Amino acid sequence: MKHLQLNNGMQFSWHHTNLEVVHIGLYIKAGTIDEYHYPPGIAHFIEHMVFKGTNKFSFQELSEKIDALGGELNAYTTKTYTCYTIKTLKRFEAEAIELLEEMVFHATFPPEEIEKERQVILEEIKMIEDDDEERAFEQFESELFKGTVFSTPILGTAESVNAITRNMLQSFYYQFYQANNMILSYVGTNEQQIKKIFQQIDCSHSVTHHDKEFKVNHVNIEHHKESMEQAHVILAHEGIGYLDEQSAVYEIINNFYGGSMTSFLFRKLRESLGLCYALYSSVDAYKEGGVLYTYFATDAKNITRCLEEINKIHNELAQGINMQLLTKTQHYLVTNLYMNLDYDGSIMEHMGKSLMLYNKIYEIEALEQKIMNVTLDEVNNALKLFEKAYASYRIY
């Protein structure tokens, strides 16, 4: 895995493969948290619009050229970045790269396509509203992070999406879709050609990012919804940012707490008591801070029992774990680390995200060392977080 910075400021990483399939990812450091003076959902709206026409191609021409590649061209938006990916045969990668460059840097935002896509996004929002788990997290985070840019739903709301104009789309696009605000990650055989294409792109201005305020509000929210088969409950403990030296500690805690089939949550609530089918913990880490989530779905009459058992687990973990459990968890995470990078698409994603988050590519050996260097004292000190009150959300 190698990388360099092109003359226009774009970060370029590459990894050689002997396979016929190539993977290309273009990461733009612009997501929901950058929407400040724009209606919520505009970053996601732009992700849709780059597929809807460019200087060279109409929407129909662009669609036909994408289909002709016979591969996969996808995109997604997060709170902190937007990503466009291509997976295709190396015999088609020249055309694929030219299409990606044309779409990302020369989108035209045709008015008629904006209105069509606005309706598509409104339908996407309705789909989220029908997904009780996703909707629960969205509603919870709107209050959990209230007063900060982290509270905004990625898709926006029906009201905010309807307020987005073509001028707004072009303004956000011009502000953030600059080469010096991007990372190009490539796994293939012709990195020189890729480099040549993208280093010719000019920057009209330098993109700067400012630290955002991050805070976790200690809210306790209850919602009632008719005709629900299950209650959905989320708990949130304040965590740490991904740049914190203790980030690997929280990764370890998350795994033995609720991140695997032998975790405390899984063994107690599902295997022992049979109270839940869906339950897990997860860590969301940003530059400015993070959250350790606990999620479970159960019959509404079991909510209190589940919370009682979870609180017992919290109390037990706050007393600390032993070296045997720590070593087992470290080995589990290291094995998964190597297994996850046993695929070119994952290598492409790893390089792109590593450069975006840390401004360097973490070699797999360094990540292994980071996990194995975590001490029992570090874990047990961090487990004191379970002594603190948590925010909660429930819908039933």
mmCIF file of C-alpha atoms in Angstrom:
data_model
loop_
_atom_site.group_PDB
_atom_site.id
_atom_site.type_symbol
_atom_site.label_atom_id
_atom_site.label_comp_id
_atom_site.label_asym_id
_atom_site.label_seq_id
_atom_site.Cartn_x
_atom_site.Cartn_y
_atom_site.Cartn_z
ATOM 1 C CA MET A 1 0.000 0.000 0.000
ATOM 2 C CA LYS A 2 1.509 3.307 -1.123
ATOM 3 C CA HIS A 3 0.390 6.902 -1.313
ATOM 4 C CA LEU A 4 1.443 10.396 -2.306
ATOM 5 C CA GLN A 5 -0.034 13.870 -2.625
ATOM 6 C CA LEU A 6 -0.604 15.107 -6.166
ATOM 7 C CA ASN A 7 0.326 18.654 -7.182
ATOM 8 C CA ASN A 8 -3.327 19.747 -6.892
ATOM 9 C CA GLY A 9 -3.511 18.566 -3.277
ATOM 10 C CA MET A 10 -5.403 15.328 -3.887
ATOM 11 C CA GLN A 11 -4.227 12.366 -1.817
ATOM 12 C CA PHE A 12 -3.628 9.284 -3.974
ATOM 13 C CA SER A 13 -3.189 5.750 -2.607
ATOM 14 C CA TRP A 14 -2.705 2.553 -4.558
ATOM 15 C CA HIS A 15 -2.135 -1.151 -4.157
ATOM 16 C CA HIS A 16 -1.101 -3.565 -6.914
ATOM 17 C CA THR A 17 -3.251 -6.617 -7.632
ATOM 18 C CA ASN A 18 -2.871 -9.548 -10.003
ATOM 19 C CA LEU A 19 -6.613 -10.015 -10.305
ATOM 20 C CA GLU A 20 -8.727 -8.997 -13.299
ATOM 21 C CA VAL A 21 -11.024 -6.836 -11.137
ATOM 22 C CA VAL A 22 -10.028 -3.312 -10.128
ATOM 23 C CA HIS A 23 -11.454 -1.141 -7.348
ATOM 24 C CA ILE A 24 -11.506 2.647 -7.318
ATOM 25 C CA GLY A 25 -12.811 4.874 -4.537
ATOM 26 C CA LEU A 26 -13.015 8.662 -4.484
ATOM 27 C CA TYR A 27 -13.609 10.135 -1.027
ATOM 28 C CA ILE A 28 -14.790 13.736 -0.661
ATOM 29 C CA LYS A 29 -14.380 15.313 2.767
ATOM 30 C CA ALA A 30 -17.889 16.728 2.765
ATOM 31 C CA GLY A 31 -20.820 15.252 4.632
ATOM 32 C CA THR A 32 -23.764 16.225 6.763
ATOM 33 C CA ILE A 33 -21.645 18.036 9.351
ATOM 34 C CA ASP A 34 -20.485 20.485 6.651
ATOM 35 C CA GLU A 35 -23.974 21.698 5.800
ATOM 36 C CA TYR A 36 -23.897 24.657 8.249
ATOM 37 C CA HIS A 37 -25.625 27.368 6.184
ATOM 38 C CA TYR A 38 -27.393 24.983 3.810
ATOM 39 C CA PRO A 39 -30.623 23.019 4.215
ATOM 40 C CA PRO A 40 -29.978 19.601 5.800
ATOM 41 C CA GLY A 41 -29.553 16.822 3.260
ATOM 42 C CA ILE A 42 -27.756 18.856 0.603
ATOM 43 C CA ALA A 43 -24.568 16.708 0.698
ATOM 44 C CA HIS A 44 -26.673 13.621 0.029
ATOM 45 C CA PHE A 45 -28.654 15.435 -2.687
ATOM 46 C CA ILE A 46 -25.403 16.208 -4.530
ATOM 47 C CA GLU A 47 -24.358 12.561 -4.306
ATOM 48 C CA HIS A 48 -27.511 11.762 -6.319
ATOM 49 C CA MET A 49 -27.053 14.612 -8.790
ATOM 50 C CA VAL A 50 -23.570 13.724 -10.032
ATOM 51 C CA PHE A 51 -25.222 10.773 -11.791
ATOM 52 C CA LYS A 52 -27.711 13.080 -13.544
ATOM 53 C CA GLY A 53 -25.673 14.790 -16.245
ATOM 54 C CA THR A 54 -22.272 16.375 -16.907
ATOM 55 C CA ASN A 55 -20.644 18.744 -19.380
ATOM 56 C CA LYS A 56 -20.067 15.861 -21.793
ATOM 57 C CA PHE A 57 -22.999 13.568 -21.131
ATOM 58 C CA SER A 58 -26.732 13.841 -20.583
ATOM 59 C CA PHE A 59 -28.311 11.740 -17.851
ATOM 60 C CA GLN A 60 -29.353 9.109 -20.399
ATOM 61 C CA GLU A 61 -25.912 8.976 -22.017
ATOM 62 C CA LEU A 62 -24.252 8.747 -18.636
ATOM 63 C CA SER A 63 -26.536 5.892 -17.547
ATOM 64 C CA GLU A 64 -25.819 3.957 -20.735
ATOM 65 C CA LYS A 65 -22.065 4.402 -20.371
ATOM 66 C CA ILE A 66 -22.198 3.223 -16.747
ATOM 67 C CA ASP A 67 -24.184 0.134 -17.747
ATOM 68 C CA ALA A 68 -21.765 -0.586 -20.607
ATOM 69 C CA LEU A 69 -18.943 -1.046 -18.101
ATOM 70 C CA GLY A 70 -20.700 -4.118 -16.741
ATOM 71 C CA GLY A 71 -19.368 -3.392 -13.281
ATOM 72 C CA GLU A 72 -20.606 -1.548 -10.210
ATOM 73 C CA LEU A 73 -20.663 2.220 -9.756
ATOM 74 C CA ASN A 74 -21.990 3.207 -6.340
ATOM 75 C CA ALA A 75 -22.041 6.147 -3.964
ATOM 76 C CA TYR A 76 -23.011 6.909 -0.388
ATOM 77 C CA THR A 77 -23.053 9.853 2.000
ATOM 78 C CA THR A 78 -22.174 9.878 5.699
ATOM 79 C CA LYS A 79 -22.094 12.542 8.379
ATOM 80 C CA THR A 80 -18.444 13.297 7.590
ATOM 81 C CA TYR A 81 -17.741 12.364 3.954
ATOM 82 C CA THR A 82 -19.159 11.286 0.580
ATOM 83 C CA CYS A 83 -17.775 8.340 -1.372
ATOM 84 C CA TYR A 84 -17.985 7.190 -4.998
ATOM 85 C CA THR A 85 -16.753 3.689 -5.849
ATOM 86 C CA ILE A 86 -16.169 1.681 -9.013
ATOM 87 C CA LYS A 87 -15.628 -2.048 -9.340
ATOM 88 C CA THR A 88 -14.966 -3.295 -12.860
ATOM 89 C CA LEU A 89 -12.625 -5.359 -15.029
ATOM 90 C CA LYS A 90 -9.221 -3.794 -15.648
ATOM 91 C CA ARG A 91 -9.919 -3.837 -19.398
ATOM 92 C CA PHE A 92 -12.680 -1.261 -18.731
ATOM 93 C CA GLU A 93 -10.960 0.806 -16.051
ATOM 94 C CA ALA A 94 -9.832 3.591 -18.406
ATOM 95 C CA GLU A 95 -13.445 4.310 -19.367
ATOM 96 C CA ALA A 96 -14.559 3.912 -15.757
ATOM 97 C CA ILE A 97 -12.006 6.432 -14.504
ATOM 98 C CA GLU A 98 -12.929 8.945 -17.184
ATOM 99 C CA LEU A 99 -16.600 8.609 -16.208
ATOM 100 C CA LEU A 100 -15.816 9.040 -12.519
ATOM 101 C CA GLU A 101 -13.717 12.143 -13.198
ATOM 102 C CA GLU A 102 -16.425 13.617 -15.447
ATOM 103 C CA MET A 103 -19.207 12.974 -12.924
ATOM 104 C CA VAL A 104 -17.447 14.243 -9.824
ATOM 105 C CA PHE A 105 -15.843 17.344 -11.345
ATOM 106 C CA HIS A 106 -18.228 18.353 -14.143
ATOM 107 C CA ALA A 107 -21.780 17.780 -12.902
ATOM 108 C CA THR A 108 -24.275 20.249 -14.439
ATOM 109 C CA PHE A 109 -27.345 19.882 -12.175
ATOM 110 C CA PRO A 110 -30.034 19.964 -14.896
ATOM 111 C CA PRO A 111 -33.154 21.648 -13.410
ATOM 112 C CA GLU A 112 -35.521 18.935 -14.637
ATOM 113 C CA GLU A 113 -33.315 16.210 -13.104
ATOM 114 C CA ILE A 114 -33.135 18.090 -9.798
ATOM 115 C CA GLU A 115 -36.924 17.967 -9.498
ATOM 116 C CA LYS A 116 -37.051 14.279 -10.408
ATOM 117 C CA GLU A 117 -34.336 13.419 -7.912
ATOM 118 C CA ARG A 118 -35.979 15.547 -5.225
ATOM 119 C CA GLN A 119 -38.990 13.216 -5.420
ATOM 120 C CA VAL A 120 -36.712 10.166 -5.304
ATOM 121 C CA ILE A 121 -35.044 11.446 -2.118
ATOM 122 C CA LEU A 122 -38.420 12.220 -0.540
ATOM 123 C CA GLU A 123 -39.368 8.596 -1.178
ATOM 124 C CA GLU A 124 -36.048 7.514 0.349
ATOM 125 C CA ILE A 125 -36.903 9.524 3.484
ATOM 126 C CA LYS A 126 -40.290 7.777 3.681
ATOM 127 C CA MET A 127 -38.510 4.427 3.413
ATOM 128 C CA ILE A 128 -36.336 5.335 6.425
ATOM 129 C CA GLU A 129 -39.449 6.349 8.339
ATOM 130 C CA ASP A 130 -40.869 2.864 7.741
ATOM 131 C CA ASP A 131 -37.703 1.215 9.091
ATOM 132 C CA ASP A 132 -38.242 1.343 12.843
ATOM 133 C CA GLU A 133 -34.628 0.662 13.806
ATOM 134 C CA GLU A 134 -33.143 3.261 11.457
ATOM 135 C CA ARG A 135 -35.806 5.781 12.357
ATOM 136 C CA ALA A 136 -35.147 5.202 16.053
ATOM 137 C CA PHE A 137 -31.439 6.003 15.665
ATOM 138 C CA GLU A 138 -32.221 9.062 13.565
ATOM 139 C CA GLN A 139 -34.703 10.451 16.091
ATOM 140 C CA PHE A 140 -32.400 9.647 18.999
ATOM 141 C CA GLU A 141 -29.389 11.350 17.459
ATOM 142 C CA SER A 142 -31.409 14.472 16.664
ATOM 143 C CA GLU A 143 -31.829 14.939 20.436
ATOM 144 C CA LEU A 144 -28.612 13.264 21.593
ATOM 145 C CA PHE A 145 -26.482 15.726 19.593
ATOM 146 C CA LYS A 146 -28.921 18.633 19.664
ATOM 147 C CA GLY A 147 -27.145 21.970 19.356
ATOM 148 C CA THR A 148 -24.388 20.529 17.140
ATOM 149 C CA VAL A 149 -24.027 19.662 13.452
ATOM 150 C CA PHE A 150 -23.969 15.966 14.375
ATOM 151 C CA SER A 151 -27.714 15.997 15.048
ATOM 152 C CA THR A 152 -28.685 16.394 11.386
ATOM 153 C CA PRO A 153 -30.122 13.357 9.537
ATOM 154 C CA ILE A 154 -28.053 12.431 6.484
ATOM 155 C CA LEU A 155 -31.037 12.502 4.139
ATOM 156 C CA GLY A 156 -32.409 15.694 5.645
ATOM 157 C CA THR A 157 -36.142 16.089 6.151
ATOM 158 C CA ALA A 158 -38.979 16.494 3.675
ATOM 159 C CA GLU A 159 -39.054 20.191 4.519
ATOM 160 C CA SER A 160 -35.293 20.728 4.111
ATOM 161 C CA VAL A 161 -35.071 18.725 0.868
ATOM 162 C CA ASN A 162 -37.915 20.771 -0.620
ATOM 163 C CA ALA A 163 -36.016 23.953 0.310
ATOM 164 C CA ILE A 164 -32.848 23.015 -1.629
ATOM 165 C CA THR A 165 -32.387 25.053 -4.811
ATOM 166 C CA ARG A 166 -30.128 24.565 -7.817
ATOM 167 C CA ASN A 167 -28.005 27.542 -6.721
ATOM 168 C CA MET A 168 -27.523 25.947 -3.312
ATOM 169 C CA LEU A 169 -26.471 22.646 -4.863
ATOM 170 C CA GLN A 170 -23.962 24.366 -7.135
ATOM 171 C CA SER A 171 -22.616 26.463 -4.259
ATOM 172 C CA PHE A 172 -22.001 23.469 -1.962
ATOM 173 C CA TYR A 173 -20.556 21.485 -4.875
ATOM 174 C CA TYR A 174 -18.170 24.314 -5.802
ATOM 175 C CA GLN A 175 -17.177 24.837 -2.170
ATOM 176 C CA PHE A 176 -16.262 21.223 -1.329
ATOM 177 C CA TYR A 177 -15.740 19.265 -4.557
ATOM 178 C CA GLN A 178 -12.148 20.401 -4.975
ATOM 179 C CA ALA A 179 -9.174 18.098 -5.585
ATOM 180 C CA ASN A 180 -7.432 19.192 -2.395
ATOM 181 C CA ASN A 181 -10.471 17.985 -0.444
ATOM 182 C CA MET A 182 -10.395 14.463 -1.897
ATOM 183 C CA ILE A 183 -8.699 11.101 -1.525
ATOM 184 C CA LEU A 184 -8.394 8.713 -4.461
ATOM 185 C CA SER A 185 -7.887 5.076 -3.486
ATOM 186 C CA TYR A 186 -7.031 2.523 -6.156
ATOM 187 C CA VAL A 187 -6.405 -1.215 -6.284
ATOM 188 C CA GLY A 188 -5.387 -2.312 -9.774
ATOM 189 C CA THR A 189 -2.440 -2.527 -12.151
ATOM 190 C CA ASN A 190 -2.154 0.878 -13.808
ATOM 191 C CA GLU A 191 -1.632 3.474 -11.112
ATOM 192 C CA GLN A 192 0.398 5.708 -13.428
ATOM 193 C CA GLN A 193 -2.562 6.184 -15.760
ATOM 194 C CA ILE A 194 -4.874 6.950 -12.829
ATOM 195 C CA LYS A 195 -2.355 9.411 -11.423
ATOM 196 C CA LYS A 196 -1.967 11.143 -14.791
ATOM 197 C CA ILE A 197 -5.722 11.690 -15.172
ATOM 198 C CA PHE A 198 -6.345 13.114 -11.733
ATOM 199 C CA GLN A 199 -3.234 15.235 -11.320
ATOM 200 C CA GLN A 200 -4.375 17.310 -14.322
ATOM 201 C CA ILE A 201 -7.414 18.546 -12.392
ATOM 202 C CA ASP A 202 -7.096 22.138 -11.259
ATOM 203 C CA CYS A 203 -8.273 23.508 -7.916
ATOM 204 C CA SER A 204 -10.141 26.801 -7.956
ATOM 205 C CA HIS A 205 -9.654 27.261 -4.222
ATOM 206 C CA SER A 206 -8.368 25.487 -1.142
ATOM 207 C CA VAL A 207 -10.936 23.821 1.109
ATOM 208 C CA THR A 208 -10.491 24.333 4.824
ATOM 209 C CA HIS A 209 -12.262 22.477 7.632
ATOM 210 C CA HIS A 210 -12.884 23.749 11.126
ATOM 211 C CA ASP A 211 -13.348 21.673 14.258
ATOM 212 C CA LYS A 212 -16.977 21.154 15.154
ATOM 213 C CA GLU A 213 -18.482 21.254 18.608
ATOM 214 C CA PHE A 214 -19.313 17.771 19.865
ATOM 215 C CA LYS A 215 -21.497 17.120 22.884
ATOM 216 C CA VAL A 216 -23.725 14.297 24.081
ATOM 217 C CA ASN A 217 -26.953 15.398 25.751
ATOM 218 C CA HIS A 218 -28.197 13.126 28.524
ATOM 219 C CA VAL A 219 -31.734 12.750 27.254
ATOM 220 C CA ASN A 220 -34.306 10.070 28.037
ATOM 221 C CA ILE A 221 -36.899 9.818 25.295
ATOM 222 C CA GLU A 222 -40.000 7.675 24.912
ATOM 223 C CA HIS A 223 -42.223 7.441 21.844
ATOM 224 C CA HIS A 224 -45.356 5.419 21.252
ATOM 225 C CA LYS A 225 -46.227 4.084 17.818
ATOM 226 C CA GLU A 226 -49.317 2.067 17.089
ATOM 227 C CA SER A 227 -49.137 -1.439 15.623
ATOM 228 C CA MET A 228 -45.464 -2.074 16.449
ATOM 229 C CA GLU A 229 -44.528 -5.720 16.792
ATOM 230 C CA GLN A 230 -41.388 -4.916 18.797
ATOM 231 C CA ALA A 231 -40.030 -2.139 20.947
ATOM 232 C CA HIS A 232 -36.703 -0.585 19.902
ATOM 233 C CA VAL A 233 -34.402 0.672 22.654
ATOM 234 C CA ILE A 234 -31.078 2.513 22.305
ATOM 235 C CA LEU A 235 -28.662 3.535 25.049
ATOM 236 C CA ALA A 236 -25.723 5.905 24.570
ATOM 237 C CA HIS A 237 -22.571 6.315 26.635
ATOM 238 C CA GLU A 238 -20.229 9.125 25.683
ATOM 239 C CA GLY A 239 -17.025 7.764 24.173
ATOM 240 C CA ILE A 240 -13.915 9.255 22.584
ATOM 241 C CA GLY A 241 -12.773 10.471 19.167
ATOM 242 C CA TYR A 242 -10.856 8.283 16.721
ATOM 243 C CA LEU A 243 -7.669 10.331 17.183
ATOM 244 C CA ASP A 244 -7.615 9.585 20.916
ATOM 245 C CA GLU A 245 -4.801 7.251 21.953
ATOM 246 C CA GLN A 246 -7.395 5.091 23.713
ATOM 247 C CA SER A 247 -9.448 4.406 20.562
ATOM 248 C CA ALA A 248 -8.293 0.762 20.383
ATOM 249 C CA VAL A 249 -9.380 0.330 23.997
ATOM 250 C CA TYR A 250 -12.960 1.218 23.085
ATOM 251 C CA GLU A 251 -12.831 -1.135 20.103
ATOM 252 C CA ILE A 252 -11.912 -3.955 22.483
ATOM 253 C CA ILE A 253 -14.618 -3.007 24.985
ATOM 254 C CA ASN A 254 -17.245 -2.835 22.264
ATOM 255 C CA ASN A 255 -16.355 -6.333 21.090
ATOM 256 C CA PHE A 256 -16.682 -8.180 24.394
ATOM 257 C CA TYR A 257 -19.603 -6.013 25.561
ATOM 258 C CA GLY A 258 -21.936 -6.455 22.591
ATOM 259 C CA GLY A 259 -19.984 -6.836 19.356
ATOM 260 C CA SER A 260 -19.779 -10.611 18.998
ATOM 261 C CA MET A 261 -21.794 -13.788 19.555
ATOM 262 C CA THR A 262 -19.916 -14.476 22.790
ATOM 263 C CA SER A 263 -20.353 -10.940 24.120
ATOM 264 C CA PHE A 264 -21.946 -10.161 27.481
ATOM 265 C CA LEU A 265 -25.107 -8.767 25.877
ATOM 266 C CA PHE A 266 -25.592 -11.648 23.455
ATOM 267 C CA ARG A 267 -24.979 -14.422 25.961
ATOM 268 C CA LYS A 268 -27.269 -12.970 28.613
ATOM 269 C CA LEU A 269 -30.207 -11.405 26.789
ATOM 270 C CA ARG A 270 -30.430 -13.781 23.835
ATOM 271 C CA GLU A 271 -28.793 -17.083 24.695
ATOM 272 C CA SER A 272 -29.589 -17.278 28.411
ATOM 273 C CA LEU A 273 -32.913 -15.422 28.744
ATOM 274 C CA GLY A 274 -34.274 -15.463 25.194
ATOM 275 C CA LEU A 275 -35.499 -11.874 25.485
ATOM 276 C CA CYS A 276 -34.101 -10.542 22.209
ATOM 277 C CA TYR A 277 -33.272 -11.608 18.702
ATOM 278 C CA ALA A 278 -31.672 -8.333 17.564
ATOM 279 C CA LEU A 279 -29.192 -6.705 19.926
ATOM 280 C CA TYR A 280 -25.676 -5.312 19.655
ATOM 281 C CA SER A 281 -23.310 -2.562 20.712
ATOM 282 C CA SER A 282 -21.406 -0.277 18.374
ATOM 283 C CA VAL A 283 -18.948 2.600 18.480
ATOM 284 C CA ASP A 284 -19.405 5.764 16.429
ATOM 285 C CA ALA A 285 -16.210 7.804 16.552
ATOM 286 C CA TYR A 286 -15.642 11.225 15.020
ATOM 287 C CA LYS A 287 -12.626 13.499 15.194
ATOM 288 C CA GLU A 288 -14.267 15.525 17.959
ATOM 289 C CA GLY A 289 -15.733 12.718 20.081
ATOM 290 C CA GLY A 290 -17.669 9.475 20.061
ATOM 291 C CA VAL A 291 -20.503 7.348 21.409
ATOM 292 C CA LEU A 292 -20.826 3.744 22.558
ATOM 293 C CA TYR A 293 -24.322 2.587 21.594
ATOM 294 C CA THR A 294 -26.360 -0.299 22.965
ATOM 295 C CA TYR A 295 -29.336 -1.437 20.887
ATOM 296 C CA PHE A 296 -31.976 -4.111 21.387
ATOM 297 C CA ALA A 297 -35.412 -4.970 20.064
ATOM 298 C CA THR A 298 -37.908 -6.889 22.178
ATOM 299 C CA ASP A 299 -41.544 -7.207 23.131
ATOM 300 C CA ALA A 300 -42.640 -4.036 24.896
ATOM 301 C CA LYS A 301 -43.428 -5.986 28.072
ATOM 302 C CA ASN A 302 -39.761 -7.068 28.255
ATOM 303 C CA ILE A 303 -38.173 -3.600 28.136
ATOM 304 C CA THR A 304 -37.819 -3.230 31.891
ATOM 305 C CA ARG A 305 -36.406 -6.734 32.304
ATOM 306 C CA CYS A 306 -33.861 -6.157 29.528
ATOM 307 C CA LEU A 307 -32.736 -2.857 31.022
ATOM 308 C CA GLU A 308 -32.357 -4.461 34.437
ATOM 309 C CA GLU A 309 -30.118 -7.158 32.957
ATOM 310 C CA ILE A 310 -28.109 -4.618 30.968
ATOM 311 C CA ASN A 311 -27.549 -2.544 34.097
ATOM 312 C CA LYS A 312 -26.261 -5.680 35.847
ATOM 313 C CA ILE A 313 -23.825 -6.190 32.973
ATOM 314 C CA HIS A 314 -22.739 -2.543 33.257
ATOM 315 C CA ASN A 315 -22.104 -2.957 36.967
ATOM 316 C CA GLU A 316 -20.145 -6.154 36.381
ATOM 317 C CA LEU A 317 -17.991 -4.636 33.650
ATOM 318 C CA ALA A 318 -17.311 -1.509 35.706
ATOM 319 C CA GLN A 319 -15.499 -3.787 38.165
ATOM 320 C CA GLY A 320 -13.083 -4.799 35.413
ATOM 321 C CA ILE A 321 -12.266 -7.890 33.350
ATOM 322 C CA ASN A 322 -9.442 -10.414 33.509
ATOM 323 C CA MET A 323 -6.429 -10.922 31.271
ATOM 324 C CA GLN A 324 -7.910 -14.041 29.693
ATOM 325 C CA LEU A 325 -10.867 -12.116 28.258
ATOM 326 C CA LEU A 326 -8.645 -9.276 27.064
ATOM 327 C CA THR A 327 -6.281 -11.638 25.225
ATOM 328 C CA LYS A 328 -9.182 -13.539 23.662
ATOM 329 C CA THR A 329 -10.724 -10.292 22.411
ATOM 330 C CA GLN A 330 -7.424 -9.014 21.037
ATOM 331 C CA HIS A 331 -6.908 -12.219 19.072
ATOM 332 C CA TYR A 332 -10.478 -12.067 17.771
ATOM 333 C CA LEU A 333 -10.028 -8.493 16.538
ATOM 334 C CA VAL A 334 -6.635 -9.156 14.951
ATOM 335 C CA THR A 335 -7.958 -12.214 13.118
ATOM 336 C CA ASN A 336 -10.908 -10.221 11.802
ATOM 337 C CA LEU A 337 -8.553 -7.427 10.793
ATOM 338 C CA TYR A 338 -6.571 -9.747 8.535
ATOM 339 C CA MET A 339 -9.695 -11.480 7.236
ATOM 340 C CA ASN A 340 -11.365 -8.166 6.378
ATOM 341 C CA LEU A 341 -8.339 -7.076 4.351
ATOM 342 C CA ASP A 342 -8.228 -10.359 2.439
ATOM 343 C CA TYR A 343 -10.183 -8.699 -0.374
ATOM 344 C CA ASP A 344 -9.116 -5.969 -2.788
ATOM 345 C CA GLY A 345 -12.277 -3.930 -2.249
ATOM 346 C CA SER A 346 -11.591 -3.822 1.490
ATOM 347 C CA ILE A 347 -7.986 -2.787 0.862
ATOM 348 C CA MET A 348 -9.217 0.084 -1.315
ATOM 349 C CA GLU A 349 -11.626 1.170 1.424
ATOM 350 C CA HIS A 350 -8.986 0.822 4.132
ATOM 351 C CA MET A 351 -6.491 3.028 2.296
ATOM 352 C CA GLY A 352 -9.086 5.713 1.552
ATOM 353 C CA LYS A 353 -10.500 5.894 5.064
ATOM 354 C CA SER A 354 -7.071 5.682 6.687
ATOM 355 C CA LEU A 355 -5.852 8.706 4.729
ATOM 356 C CA MET A 356 -9.060 10.577 5.426
ATOM 357 C CA LEU A 357 -9.011 9.977 9.182
ATOM 358 C CA TYR A 358 -5.300 9.841 9.996
ATOM 359 C CA ASN A 359 -3.594 11.426 6.975
ATOM 360 C CA LYS A 360 -1.536 8.258 6.580
ATOM 361 C CA ILE A 361 -2.079 4.632 5.623
ATOM 362 C CA TYR A 362 -2.055 2.317 8.597
ATOM 363 C CA GLU A 363 -0.266 -0.880 7.637
ATOM 364 C CA ILE A 364 -1.993 -3.985 8.930
ATOM 365 C CA GLU A 365 0.960 -4.833 11.176
ATOM 366 C CA ALA A 366 0.702 -1.413 12.842
ATOM 367 C CA LEU A 367 -3.015 -1.923 13.459
ATOM 368 C CA GLU A 368 -2.307 -5.328 14.966
ATOM 369 C CA GLN A 369 0.328 -3.822 17.226
ATOM 370 C CA LYS A 370 -2.068 -1.067 18.287
ATOM 371 C CA ILE A 371 -4.613 -3.656 19.389
ATOM 372 C CA MET A 372 -2.106 -5.965 21.083
ATOM 373 C CA ASN A 373 -0.445 -3.091 22.952
ATOM 374 C CA VAL A 374 -3.627 -2.319 24.897
ATOM 375 C CA THR A 375 -3.108 -3.181 28.561
ATOM 376 C CA LEU A 376 -5.524 -4.614 31.109
ATOM 377 C CA ASP A 377 -5.233 -1.457 33.205
ATOM 378 C CA GLU A 378 -6.226 0.685 30.217
ATOM 379 C CA VAL A 379 -9.311 -1.436 29.572
ATOM 380 C CA ASN A 380 -10.378 -1.563 33.204
ATOM 381 C CA ASN A 381 -9.947 2.186 33.626
ATOM 382 C CA ALA A 382 -12.045 2.819 30.506
ATOM 383 C CA LEU A 383 -14.750 0.434 31.762
ATOM 384 C CA LYS A 384 -15.568 3.022 34.426
ATOM 385 C CA LEU A 385 -17.727 4.594 31.723
ATOM 386 C CA PHE A 386 -20.415 2.066 32.693
ATOM 387 C CA GLU A 387 -20.651 3.727 36.119
ATOM 388 C CA LYS A 388 -21.923 6.876 34.437
ATOM 389 C CA ALA A 389 -25.505 7.632 33.482
ATOM 390 C CA TYR A 390 -26.463 6.998 29.879
ATOM 391 C CA ALA A 391 -28.869 8.643 27.483
ATOM 392 C CA SER A 392 -31.735 6.459 26.290
ATOM 393 C CA TYR A 393 -34.407 6.222 23.615
ATOM 394 C CA ARG A 394 -37.290 3.827 23.321
ATOM 395 C CA ILE A 395 -40.131 3.487 20.847
ATOM 396 C CA TYR A 396 -42.946 0.996 21.464
#
